[in-house]
PDB file of C-alpha atoms in Angstrom:
ATOM      1  CA  MET A  13      90.890-109.542 203.440  1.00  0.00           C
ATOM      2  CA  ASP A  14      93.859-107.149 203.105  1.00  0.00           C
ATOM      3  CA  PRO A  15      93.014-105.033 199.923  1.00  0.00           C
ATOM      4  CA  VAL A  16      96.648-105.127 198.908  1.00  0.00           C
ATOM      5  CA  LYS A  17      96.770-108.872 198.961  1.00  0.00           C
ATOM      6  CA  ALA A  18      93.413-109.061 197.268  1.00  0.00           C
ATOM      7  CA  CYS A  19      94.888-106.957 194.242  1.00  0.00           C
ATOM      8  CA  SER A  20      98.174-108.976 194.165  1.00  0.00           C
ATOM      9  CA  ILE A  21      99.332-111.681 191.718  1.00  0.00           C
ATOM     10  CA  LYS A  22     101.056-114.908 192.787  1.00  0.00           C
ATOM     11  CA  LEU A  23     104.511-115.323 191.336  1.00  0.00           C
ATOM     12  CA  ASN A  24     106.013-118.702 190.243  1.00  0.00           C
ATOM     13  CA  ASP A  25     107.958-118.869 193.404  1.00  0.00           C
ATOM     14  CA  GLY A  26     104.912-118.582 195.494  1.00  0.00           C
ATOM     15  CA  ARG A  27     105.318-115.033 196.509  1.00  0.00           C
ATOM     16  CA  LEU A  28     102.791-112.161 196.108  1.00  0.00           C
ATOM     17  CA  MET A  29     103.322-109.064 194.013  1.00  0.00           C
ATOM     18  CA  PRO A  30     100.990-106.058 194.120  1.00  0.00           C
ATOM     19  CA  MET A  31      99.480-105.623 190.637  1.00  0.00           C
ATOM     20  CA  LEU A  32      99.811-101.909 190.757  1.00  0.00           C
ATOM     21  CA  GLY A  33     103.200-100.413 191.376  1.00  0.00           C
ATOM     22  CA  PHE A  34     104.609 -97.082 191.806  1.00  0.00           C
ATOM     23  CA  GLY A  35     107.406 -96.158 189.451  1.00  0.00           C
ATOM     24  CA  THR A  36     110.280 -93.834 190.357  1.00  0.00           C
ATOM     25  CA  SER A  37     112.438 -93.281 187.289  1.00  0.00           C
ATOM     26  CA  ALA A  38     112.653 -89.456 186.685  1.00  0.00           C
ATOM     27  CA  PRO A  39     114.348 -87.038 184.300  1.00  0.00           C
ATOM     28  CA  GLY A  40     117.511 -85.584 185.643  1.00  0.00           C
ATOM     29  CA  GLU A  41     115.878 -82.196 186.262  1.00  0.00           C
ATOM     30  CA  VAL A  42     113.531 -83.619 188.853  1.00  0.00           C
ATOM     31  CA  ALA A  43     115.013 -82.908 192.298  1.00  0.00           C
ATOM     32  CA  LYS A  44     115.918 -86.069 194.335  1.00  0.00           C
ATOM     33  CA  SER A  45     113.734 -84.594 197.122  1.00  0.00           C
ATOM     34  CA  ASN A  46     110.612 -84.792 194.968  1.00  0.00           C
ATOM     35  CA  VAL A  47     111.286 -88.524 194.573  1.00  0.00           C
ATOM     36  CA  GLU A  48     111.226 -88.831 198.341  1.00  0.00           C
ATOM     37  CA  GLU A  49     108.129 -86.884 198.784  1.00  0.00           C
ATOM     38  CA  ALA A  50     106.355 -88.760 195.918  1.00  0.00           C
ATOM     39  CA  VAL A  51     107.115 -92.126 197.430  1.00  0.00           C
ATOM     40  CA  LYS A  52     105.837 -90.998 200.830  1.00  0.00           C
ATOM     41  CA  THR A  53     102.649 -89.807 199.186  1.00  0.00           C
ATOM     42  CA  ALA A  54     102.412 -93.136 197.232  1.00  0.00           C
ATOM     43  CA  ILE A  55     102.643 -95.037 200.437  1.00  0.00           C
ATOM     44  CA  ASN A  56     100.110 -92.859 202.216  1.00  0.00           C
ATOM     45  CA  VAL A  57      97.555 -93.498 199.511  1.00  0.00           C
ATOM     46  CA  GLY A  58      98.038 -97.166 199.557  1.00  0.00           C
ATOM     47  CA  TYR A  59     100.889 -98.275 197.150  1.00  0.00           C
ATOM     48  CA  ARG A  60     102.984-101.087 198.512  1.00  0.00           C
ATOM     49  CA  HIS A  61     104.847-102.023 195.382  1.00  0.00           C
ATOM     50  CA  ILE A  62     107.826 -99.548 194.633  1.00  0.00           C
ATOM     51  CA  ASP A  63     109.919 -99.985 191.700  1.00  0.00           C
ATOM     52  CA  SER A  64     113.355 -98.608 191.317  1.00  0.00           C
ATOM     53  CA  ALA A  65     116.887 -99.437 189.966  1.00  0.00           C
ATOM     54  CA  TYR A  66     120.600 -98.807 190.470  1.00  0.00           C
ATOM     55  CA  LEU A  67     120.485 -96.810 187.194  1.00  0.00           C
ATOM     56  CA  TYR A  68     117.904 -94.383 188.745  1.00  0.00           C
ATOM     57  CA  LEU A  69     120.268 -93.088 191.305  1.00  0.00           C
ATOM     58  CA  ASN A  70     117.413 -92.403 193.729  1.00  0.00           C
ATOM     59  CA  GLU A  71     117.500 -95.297 196.207  1.00  0.00           C
ATOM     60  CA  ASP A  72     118.827 -93.180 199.075  1.00  0.00           C
ATOM     61  CA  GLU A  73     115.673 -91.024 198.792  1.00  0.00           C
ATOM     62  CA  ILE A  74     113.376 -94.050 198.371  1.00  0.00           C
ATOM     63  CA  GLY A  75     114.874 -95.599 201.483  1.00  0.00           C
ATOM     64  CA  ARG A  76     114.357 -92.431 203.489  1.00  0.00           C
ATOM     65  CA  ALA A  77     110.745 -92.377 202.379  1.00  0.00           C
ATOM     66  CA  ILE A  78     110.156 -95.892 203.334  1.00  0.00           C
ATOM     67  CA  TRP A  79     111.586 -95.674 206.821  1.00  0.00           C
ATOM     68  CA  LYS A  80     109.827 -92.448 207.518  1.00  0.00           C
ATOM     69  CA  LYS A  81     106.542 -94.044 206.672  1.00  0.00           C
ATOM     70  CA  ASN A  82     107.722 -96.979 208.920  1.00  0.00           C
ATOM     71  CA  ALA A  83     108.599 -94.743 211.716  1.00  0.00           C
ATOM     72  CA  ASP A  84     105.217 -92.976 211.719  1.00  0.00           C
ATOM     73  CA  GLY A  85     103.455 -96.353 211.709  1.00  0.00           C
ATOM     74  CA  THR A  86     101.928 -96.265 208.228  1.00  0.00           C
ATOM     75  CA  VAL A  87     103.697 -99.479 207.026  1.00  0.00           C
ATOM     76  CA  LYS A  88     106.021-102.178 208.214  1.00  0.00           C
ATOM     77  CA  ARG A  89     108.946-103.405 206.075  1.00  0.00           C
ATOM     78  CA  GLU A  90     107.020-106.654 205.229  1.00  0.00           C
ATOM     79  CA  ASP A  91     104.308-104.567 203.694  1.00  0.00           C
ATOM     80  CA  ILE A  92     106.522-103.151 201.059  1.00  0.00           C
ATOM     81  CA  PHE A  93     107.351-104.946 197.848  1.00  0.00           C
ATOM     82  CA  TYR A  94     110.459-103.304 196.677  1.00  0.00           C
ATOM     83  CA  THR A  95     112.061-103.913 193.241  1.00  0.00           C
ATOM     84  CA  SER A  96     115.665-103.110 192.158  1.00  0.00           C
ATOM     85  CA  LYS A  97     117.592-104.036 189.161  1.00  0.00           C
ATOM     86  CA  VAL A  98     121.208-105.001 188.308  1.00  0.00           C
ATOM     87  CA  TRP A  99     122.753-102.743 185.724  1.00  0.00           C
ATOM     88  CA  GLY A 100     124.864-103.804 182.843  1.00  0.00           C
ATOM     89  CA  THR A 101     128.112-102.783 184.379  1.00  0.00           C
ATOM     90  CA  PHE A 102     127.603-105.455 187.006  1.00  0.00           C
ATOM     91  CA  PHE A 103     126.880-108.320 184.629  1.00  0.00           C
ATOM     92  CA  ARG A 104     130.161-110.282 185.371  1.00  0.00           C
ATOM     93  CA  PRO A 105     129.089-113.020 187.807  1.00  0.00           C
ATOM     94  CA  GLU A 106     131.566-111.802 190.395  1.00  0.00           C
ATOM     95  CA  LEU A 107     129.993-108.260 190.219  1.00  0.00           C
ATOM     96  CA  VAL A 108     126.212-109.152 190.375  1.00  0.00           C
ATOM     97  CA  GLN A 109     126.043-109.321 194.069  1.00  0.00           C
ATOM     98  CA  THR A 110     128.118-106.246 194.451  1.00  0.00           C
ATOM     99  CA  GLY A 111     125.525-104.441 192.413  1.00  0.00           C
ATOM    100  CA  LEU A 112     122.742-105.758 194.698  1.00  0.00           C
ATOM    101  CA  ASP A 113     124.526-105.000 197.821  1.00  0.00           C
ATOM    102  CA  THR A 114     124.469-101.315 197.125  1.00  0.00           C
ATOM    103  CA  SER A 115     120.639-101.234 196.988  1.00  0.00           C
ATOM    104  CA  PRO A 116     119.788-102.568 200.449  1.00  0.00           C
ATOM    105  CA  ARG A 117     122.550-100.491 201.927  1.00  0.00           C
ATOM    106  CA  LYS A 118     121.237 -97.275 200.445  1.00  0.00           C
ATOM    107  CA  LEU A 119     117.689 -98.193 201.308  1.00  0.00           C
ATOM    108  CA  GLY A 120     118.614 -99.243 204.852  1.00  0.00           C
ATOM    109  CA  LEU A 121     116.937-102.648 204.148  1.00  0.00           C
ATOM    110  CA  SER A 122     118.249-106.115 204.641  1.00  0.00           C
ATOM    111  CA  TYR A 123     116.748-107.479 201.393  1.00  0.00           C
ATOM    112  CA  VAL A 124     114.917-106.410 198.267  1.00  0.00           C
ATOM    113  CA  ASN A 125     111.658-108.249 197.151  1.00  0.00           C
ATOM    114  CA  LEU A 126     112.565-108.513 193.462  1.00  0.00           C
ATOM    115  CA  TYR A 127     115.876-108.291 191.727  1.00  0.00           C
ATOM    116  CA  LEU A 128     115.745-107.893 187.852  1.00  0.00           C
ATOM    117  CA  ILE A 129     118.398-108.000 185.118  1.00  0.00           C
ATOM    118  CA  HIS A 130     117.633-104.456 183.891  1.00  0.00           C
ATOM    119  CA  PHE A 131     118.545-104.850 180.302  1.00  0.00           C
ATOM    120  CA  PRO A 132     119.733-107.559 177.969  1.00  0.00           C
ATOM    121  CA  ALA A 133     123.224-106.051 177.465  1.00  0.00           C
ATOM    122  CA  ALA A 134     126.500-106.230 179.300  1.00  0.00           C
ATOM    123  CA  LEU A 135     128.610-103.034 179.693  1.00  0.00           C
ATOM    124  CA  LYS A 136     132.150-102.422 180.634  1.00  0.00           C
ATOM    125  CA  PRO A 137     132.518-102.651 184.404  1.00  0.00           C
ATOM    126  CA  GLY A 138     133.377 -99.458 186.126  1.00  0.00           C
ATOM    127  CA  GLU A 139     131.935 -96.219 187.655  1.00  0.00           C
ATOM    128  CA  GLU A 140     130.299 -94.946 184.520  1.00  0.00           C
ATOM    129  CA  LEU A 141     126.815 -96.057 183.910  1.00  0.00           C
ATOM    130  CA  PHE A 142     127.265 -95.791 180.056  1.00  0.00           C
ATOM    131  CA  PRO A 143     130.913 -96.352 179.503  1.00  0.00           C
ATOM    132  CA  LYS A 144     132.035 -94.926 176.064  1.00  0.00           C
ATOM    133  CA  ASP A 145     135.120 -95.024 174.037  1.00  0.00           C
ATOM    134  CA  LYS A 146     136.962 -92.088 172.508  1.00  0.00           C
ATOM    135  CA  ASP A 147     134.346 -91.933 169.649  1.00  0.00           C
ATOM    136  CA  GLY A 148     131.416 -91.864 171.923  1.00  0.00           C
ATOM    137  CA  GLU A 149     130.438 -95.375 171.348  1.00  0.00           C
ATOM    138  CA  ILE A 150     129.094 -97.424 174.260  1.00  0.00           C
ATOM    139  CA  ILE A 151     131.570-100.034 175.313  1.00  0.00           C
ATOM    140  CA  PHE A 152     130.012-103.476 175.766  1.00  0.00           C
ATOM    141  CA  ASP A 153     131.376-106.430 177.751  1.00  0.00           C
ATOM    142  CA  THR A 154     131.589-110.104 176.889  1.00  0.00           C
ATOM    143  CA  VAL A 155     129.715-112.226 179.493  1.00  0.00           C
ATOM    144  CA  ASP A 156     128.335-115.532 179.475  1.00  0.00           C
ATOM    145  CA  PHE A 157     124.622-114.980 179.854  1.00  0.00           C
ATOM    146  CA  GLY A 158     124.007-118.105 181.827  1.00  0.00           C
ATOM    147  CA  ALA A 159     126.695-117.214 184.366  1.00  0.00           C
ATOM    148  CA  THR A 160     124.980-113.901 184.951  1.00  0.00           C
ATOM    149  CA  TRP A 161     121.707-115.604 185.716  1.00  0.00           C
ATOM    150  CA  GLU A 162     123.382-118.142 187.992  1.00  0.00           C
ATOM    151  CA  ALA A 163     124.851-115.253 190.019  1.00  0.00           C
ATOM    152  CA  VAL A 164     121.354-113.753 190.241  1.00  0.00           C
ATOM    153  CA  GLU A 165     120.003-117.171 191.480  1.00  0.00           C
ATOM    154  CA  LYS A 166     122.690-117.066 194.225  1.00  0.00           C
ATOM    155  CA  CYS A 167     121.411-113.611 195.323  1.00  0.00           C
ATOM    156  CA  LYS A 168     118.152-115.349 195.956  1.00  0.00           C
ATOM    157  CA  ASP A 169     119.643-118.295 197.734  1.00  0.00           C
ATOM    158  CA  SER A 170     121.591-115.916 200.041  1.00  0.00           C
ATOM    159  CA  GLY A 171     118.449-113.995 200.986  1.00  0.00           C
ATOM    160  CA  LEU A 172     119.415-110.678 199.556  1.00  0.00           C
ATOM    161  CA  THR A 173     116.418-110.833 197.330  1.00  0.00           C
ATOM    162  CA  LYS A 174     113.191-112.845 197.684  1.00  0.00           C
ATOM    163  CA  SER A 175     112.424-113.265 193.893  1.00  0.00           C
ATOM    164  CA  ILE A 176     114.395-112.833 190.634  1.00  0.00           C
ATOM    165  CA  GLY A 177     113.395-111.860 187.039  1.00  0.00           C
ATOM    166  CA  VAL A 178     114.284-109.693 184.017  1.00  0.00           C
ATOM    167  CA  SER A 179     113.489-106.591 182.287  1.00  0.00           C
ATOM    168  CA  ASN A 180     113.377-105.717 178.650  1.00  0.00           C
ATOM    169  CA  PHE A 181     113.788-109.196 177.358  1.00  0.00           C
ATOM    170  CA  SER A 182     112.394-110.631 174.126  1.00  0.00           C
ATOM    171  CA  CYS A 183     110.956-114.111 173.725  1.00  0.00           C
ATOM    172  CA  ARG A 184     114.166-115.242 172.301  1.00  0.00           C
ATOM    173  CA  GLN A 185     116.264-113.850 175.255  1.00  0.00           C
ATOM    174  CA  LEU A 186     113.926-115.298 177.761  1.00  0.00           C
ATOM    175  CA  GLU A 187     114.377-118.727 176.193  1.00  0.00           C
ATOM    176  CA  MET A 188     118.105-118.328 176.594  1.00  0.00           C
ATOM    177  CA  ILE A 189     117.358-118.502 180.388  1.00  0.00           C
ATOM    178  CA  LEU A 190     114.580-121.044 180.320  1.00  0.00           C
ATOM    179  CA  ASN A 191     116.639-123.494 178.254  1.00  0.00           C
ATOM    180  CA  LYS A 192     119.892-122.945 180.290  1.00  0.00           C
ATOM    181  CA  PRO A 193     121.283-126.364 181.556  1.00  0.00           C
ATOM    182  CA  GLY A 194     121.056-126.493 185.390  1.00  0.00           C
ATOM    183  CA  LEU A 195     118.418-123.776 185.637  1.00  0.00           C
ATOM    184  CA  LYS A 196     117.543-123.460 189.287  1.00  0.00           C
ATOM    185  CA  TYR A 197     114.931-120.742 189.183  1.00  0.00           C
ATOM    186  CA  LYS A 198     113.056-119.386 186.219  1.00  0.00           C
ATOM    187  CA  PRO A 199     112.280-115.602 186.035  1.00  0.00           C
ATOM    188  CA  VAL A 200     109.169-114.610 187.998  1.00  0.00           C
ATOM    189  CA  CYS A 201     108.511-111.746 185.743  1.00  0.00           C
ATOM    190  CA  ASN A 202     109.653-109.688 182.587  1.00  0.00           C
ATOM    191  CA  GLN A 203     109.296-105.967 183.036  1.00  0.00           C
ATOM    192  CA  VAL A 204     108.866-104.267 179.666  1.00  0.00           C
ATOM    193  CA  GLU A 205     107.408-101.231 178.075  1.00  0.00           C
ATOM    194  CA  CYS A 206     103.687-101.777 177.639  1.00  0.00           C
ATOM    195  CA  HIS A 207     100.656 -99.545 176.970  1.00  0.00           C
ATOM    196  CA  PRO A 208      97.758 -99.242 174.520  1.00  0.00           C
ATOM    197  CA  TYR A 209     100.193 -98.098 171.716  1.00  0.00           C
ATOM    198  CA  LEU A 210     102.390-101.134 172.516  1.00  0.00           C
ATOM    199  CA  ASN A 211     100.268-103.925 173.892  1.00  0.00           C
ATOM    200  CA  GLN A 212     102.997-106.612 173.796  1.00  0.00           C
ATOM    201  CA  SER A 213     100.405-109.229 172.971  1.00  0.00           C
ATOM    202  CA  LYS A 214     102.864-111.632 171.521  1.00  0.00           C
ATOM    203  CA  LEU A 215     105.281-111.314 174.445  1.00  0.00           C
ATOM    204  CA  LEU A 216     102.283-111.887 176.878  1.00  0.00           C
ATOM    205  CA  GLU A 217     101.207-114.873 174.958  1.00  0.00           C
ATOM    206  CA  PHE A 218     104.753-116.323 175.313  1.00  0.00           C
ATOM    207  CA  CYS A 219     105.018-115.504 179.024  1.00  0.00           C
ATOM    208  CA  LYS A 220     101.506-116.645 180.379  1.00  0.00           C
ATOM    209  CA  PRO A 221     101.897-120.379 179.895  1.00  0.00           C
ATOM    210  CA  LYS A 222     105.252-120.230 181.388  1.00  0.00           C
ATOM    211  CA  ASP A 223     104.056-118.566 184.508  1.00  0.00           C
ATOM    212  CA  ILE A 224     106.137-115.530 183.867  1.00  0.00           C
ATOM    213  CA  VAL A 225     104.271-112.311 184.862  1.00  0.00           C
ATOM    214  CA  LEU A 226     104.496-109.363 182.546  1.00  0.00           C
ATOM    215  CA  THR A 227     105.247-106.049 184.266  1.00  0.00           C
ATOM    216  CA  ALA A 228     104.319-102.852 182.243  1.00  0.00           C
ATOM    217  CA  TYR A 229     106.381 -99.733 182.564  1.00  0.00           C
ATOM    218  CA  ALA A 230     105.607 -96.550 180.745  1.00  0.00           C
ATOM    219  CA  ALA A 231     101.963 -97.794 181.191  1.00  0.00           C
ATOM    220  CA  LEU A 232     101.085 -94.136 180.909  1.00  0.00           C
ATOM    221  CA  GLY A 233     103.568 -93.210 178.275  1.00  0.00           C
ATOM    222  CA  SER A 234     106.720 -91.467 179.288  1.00  0.00           C
ATOM    223  CA  ASP A 235     108.181 -88.127 180.132  1.00  0.00           C
ATOM    224  CA  SER A 236     109.773 -86.687 176.872  1.00  0.00           C
ATOM    225  CA  ARG A 237     112.445 -85.005 179.015  1.00  0.00           C
ATOM    226  CA  LYS A 238     114.160 -88.328 179.618  1.00  0.00           C
ATOM    227  CA  GLU A 239     117.303 -88.843 177.511  1.00  0.00           C
ATOM    228  CA  TRP A 240     116.269 -92.290 175.932  1.00  0.00           C
ATOM    229  CA  VAL A 241     112.705 -91.344 175.106  1.00  0.00           C
ATOM    230  CA  ASN A 242     111.750 -90.873 171.495  1.00  0.00           C
ATOM    231  CA  LYS A 243     110.580 -87.289 171.234  1.00  0.00           C
ATOM    232  CA  ASN A 244     108.318 -88.087 168.340  1.00  0.00           C
ATOM    233  CA  THR A 245     106.089 -90.492 170.173  1.00  0.00           C
ATOM    234  CA  PRO A 246     102.576 -89.293 170.365  1.00  0.00           C
ATOM    235  CA  ALA A 247     101.203 -88.474 173.856  1.00  0.00           C
ATOM    236  CA  LEU A 248      99.185 -91.471 174.943  1.00  0.00           C
ATOM    237  CA  LEU A 249      97.036 -89.794 177.473  1.00  0.00           C
ATOM    238  CA  LYS A 250      95.836 -87.342 174.835  1.00  0.00           C
ATOM    239  CA  ASP A 251      94.583 -89.981 172.474  1.00  0.00           C
ATOM    240  CA  PRO A 252      90.913 -89.149 171.524  1.00  0.00           C
ATOM    241  CA  VAL A 253      89.702 -92.787 171.996  1.00  0.00           C
ATOM    242  CA  LEU A 254      91.246 -93.077 175.386  1.00  0.00           C
ATOM    243  CA  LYS A 255      89.806 -89.775 176.470  1.00  0.00           C
ATOM    244  CA  ALA A 256      86.286 -90.746 175.213  1.00  0.00           C
ATOM    245  CA  ILE A 257      86.367 -93.962 177.184  1.00  0.00           C
ATOM    246  CA  ALA A 258      87.604 -91.974 180.272  1.00  0.00           C
ATOM    247  CA  GLU A 259      84.622 -89.585 179.817  1.00  0.00           C
ATOM    248  CA  LYS A 260      82.231 -92.458 179.646  1.00  0.00           C
ATOM    249  CA  HIS A 261      83.491 -94.006 182.895  1.00  0.00           C
ATOM    250  CA  ARG A 262      83.939 -90.536 184.570  1.00  0.00           C
ATOM    251  CA  CYS A 263      87.547 -91.138 185.192  1.00  0.00           C
ATOM    252  CA  SER A 264      91.008 -89.991 183.885  1.00  0.00           C
ATOM    253  CA  PRO A 265      92.749 -91.256 180.640  1.00  0.00           C
ATOM    254  CA  ALA A 266      95.492 -92.462 182.967  1.00  0.00           C
ATOM    255  CA  GLN A 267      93.049 -94.622 184.965  1.00  0.00           C
ATOM    256  CA  VAL A 268      91.758 -96.214 181.711  1.00  0.00           C
ATOM    257  CA  ALA A 269      95.240 -96.900 180.535  1.00  0.00           C
ATOM    258  CA  LEU A 270      96.171 -98.579 183.877  1.00  0.00           C
ATOM    259  CA  SER A 271      92.822-100.613 183.811  1.00  0.00           C
ATOM    260  CA  PHE A 272      93.753-101.795 180.275  1.00  0.00           C
ATOM    261  CA  GLN A 273      96.882-103.400 181.707  1.00  0.00           C
ATOM    262  CA  LEU A 274      95.416-104.764 184.863  1.00  0.00           C
ATOM    263  CA  GLN A 275      92.404-106.349 183.261  1.00  0.00           C
ATOM    264  CA  TRP A 276      94.531-108.253 180.690  1.00  0.00           C
ATOM    265  CA  GLY A 277      95.117-110.864 183.280  1.00  0.00           C
ATOM    266  CA  GLY A 278      98.686-111.672 184.577  1.00  0.00           C
ATOM    267  CA  VAL A 279      99.884-108.199 183.917  1.00  0.00           C
ATOM    268  CA  VAL A 280     101.234-105.816 186.662  1.00  0.00           C
ATOM    269  CA  ALA A 281     101.200-102.123 185.873  1.00  0.00           C
ATOM    270  CA  LEU A 282     103.643 -99.324 187.094  1.00  0.00           C
ATOM    271  CA  ALA A 283     102.177 -95.902 187.428  1.00  0.00           C
ATOM    272  CA  LYS A 284     104.360 -92.929 187.862  1.00  0.00           C
ATOM    273  CA  SER A 285     103.663 -89.377 188.850  1.00  0.00           C
ATOM    274  CA  PHE A 286     105.270 -86.674 191.113  1.00  0.00           C
ATOM    275  CA  ASN A 287     101.961 -84.929 191.395  1.00  0.00           C
ATOM    276  CA  GLU A 288     100.019 -85.667 194.612  1.00  0.00           C
ATOM    277  CA  LYS A 289      96.591 -85.506 193.006  1.00  0.00           C
ATOM    278  CA  ARG A 290      97.439 -87.792 190.205  1.00  0.00           C
ATOM    279  CA  ILE A 291      99.346 -90.314 192.450  1.00  0.00           C
ATOM    280  CA  GLN A 292      96.185 -90.716 194.397  1.00  0.00           C
ATOM    281  CA  GLU A 293      93.935 -90.744 191.281  1.00  0.00           C
ATOM    282  CA  ASN A 294      96.024 -93.460 189.685  1.00  0.00           C
ATOM    283  CA  PHE A 295      95.685 -95.666 192.793  1.00  0.00           C
ATOM    284  CA  GLN A 296      91.898 -95.522 192.406  1.00  0.00           C
ATOM    285  CA  VAL A 297      91.962 -97.664 189.325  1.00  0.00           C
ATOM    286  CA  PHE A 298      90.405-100.601 190.985  1.00  0.00           C
ATOM    287  CA  ASP A 299      87.294 -98.645 191.680  1.00  0.00           C
ATOM    288  CA  PHE A 300      85.812 -99.321 188.301  1.00  0.00           C
ATOM    289  CA  LEU A 301      86.063-101.849 185.431  1.00  0.00           C
ATOM    290  CA  VAL A 302      86.627-101.099 181.743  1.00  0.00           C
ATOM    291  CA  THR A 303      83.986-103.030 179.695  1.00  0.00           C
ATOM    292  CA  PRO A 304      85.050-105.948 177.444  1.00  0.00           C
ATOM    293  CA  GLU A 305      83.984-103.669 174.432  1.00  0.00           C
ATOM    294  CA  ASP A 306      86.202-100.953 175.691  1.00  0.00           C
ATOM    295  CA  MET A 307      89.108-103.366 176.136  1.00  0.00           C
ATOM    296  CA  GLU A 308      88.778-104.362 172.536  1.00  0.00           C
ATOM    297  CA  THR A 309      88.678-100.849 171.352  1.00  0.00           C
ATOM    298  CA  LEU A 310      91.823-100.116 173.480  1.00  0.00           C
ATOM    299  CA  ASP A 311      93.543-103.151 172.096  1.00  0.00           C
ATOM    300  CA  GLY A 312      92.814-101.647 168.672  1.00  0.00           C
ATOM    301  CA  LEU A 313      95.047 -98.690 169.469  1.00  0.00           C
ATOM    302  CA  ASN A 314      98.115-100.837 169.211  1.00  0.00           C
ATOM    303  CA  LYS A 315     100.520 -99.426 166.726  1.00  0.00           C
ATOM    304  CA  ASN A 316     103.890-101.070 168.073  1.00  0.00           C
ATOM    305  CA  ILE A 317     104.946 -97.503 168.865  1.00  0.00           C
ATOM    306  CA  ARG A 318     107.572 -97.381 171.604  1.00  0.00           C
ATOM    307  CA  CYS A 319     108.505 -94.564 173.902  1.00  0.00           C
ATOM    308  CA  PHE A 320     111.928 -95.931 174.491  1.00  0.00           C
ATOM    309  CA  ALA A 321     114.617 -97.507 172.162  1.00  0.00           C
ATOM    310  CA  ASP A 322     113.650-100.995 171.162  1.00  0.00           C
ATOM    311  CA  PRO A 323     115.523-103.339 173.578  1.00  0.00           C
ATOM    312  CA  ARG A 324     115.509-106.060 170.925  1.00  0.00           C
ATOM    313  CA  ALA A 325     118.193-104.156 169.020  1.00  0.00           C
ATOM    314  CA  TRP A 326     120.400-104.988 172.048  1.00  0.00           C
ATOM    315  CA  ALA A 327     122.207-108.347 172.701  1.00  0.00           C
ATOM    316  CA  ILE A 328     124.333-109.756 175.512  1.00  0.00           C
ATOM    317  CA  PRO A 329     127.417-111.107 173.720  1.00  0.00           C
ATOM    318  CA  ARG A 330     127.880-114.814 174.143  1.00  0.00           C
ATOM    319  CA  ARG A 331     131.385-116.086 175.322  1.00  0.00           C
ATOM    320  CA  GLY A 332     133.799-115.696 172.483  1.00  0.00           C
ATOM    321  CA  GLN A 333     131.870-113.083 170.688  1.00  0.00           C
ATOM    322  CA  ALA A 334     132.752-109.346 170.390  1.00  0.00           C
ATOM    323  CA  PRO A 335     130.423-107.020 172.243  1.00  0.00           C
ATOM    324  CA  HIS A 336     127.998-105.417 169.667  1.00  0.00           C
ATOM    325  CA  LEU A 337     124.549-103.997 168.963  1.00  0.00           C
ATOM    326  CA  ARG A 338     122.364-105.839 166.580  1.00  0.00           C
ATOM    327  CA  GLY A 339     118.747-106.320 165.505  1.00  0.00           C
ATOM    328  CA  ALA A 340     116.857-109.362 166.925  1.00  0.00           C
TER     329      ALA A 340
END
């Protein structure tokens, strides 16, 4: 059996998604050429799931990497599971497909495998990723949430994307989609921050019976150089408990953190690195199993600590409401 298929999860639309993906978000000081080289390295070592977004501003480089590996015979297009995301400035229904059109064009692909609503907040349309007023406050947009999802469904129907889902959604925000009158497709996944310090057990409990896969980003913590990262978050991979389990299994703390996600069941993990050795090392996570006792210990590390701002503090304004930030 194809090892990639053997390590894949079946989505609620019948398609397969590799359980270990390669994340590509990077701080601004990381050269775009480094992203291209990292993606080529990832494909060489065996990654077939590549995660990016309009927001990351690196899809040109990822596209070049994919096609160079296609040209040298390493992969075919159908071997790659590529994820992109619609950003908040494209949340108006008439703009959703426009946002998606830019990704395949930059990538040189005719479709993406998965298209996600990136964040549960609509922003003022325009060229700025984070539109702000004269006081430096983000300018939100008033968008009917159901209409945005219907536009994403149309992207699936048109063949621009094979599967559709969401990112950074709470249980309440997921219910807004699931309970929408006339729902045609439910999300196949919800991509959220998830790691031993933030195990997302309640969200996982909500998603599993609804056949919605949880995808973990920041599974290894996150680079403190990123603008939206909490600089006071403790470094996950330096945790003494994580390091002790890694020593016992003769592996790296990163491999233990990834195994923690993958062995939960129904969870996909995104690993990110721009270091060739670590890219290869992270992909070897299927070579061993963390014991049930270790899983319980790792679960006990949960502190509800986030690397990124809590997305539950954002809301997509409903029709007739003023755009705003609020707790949820």
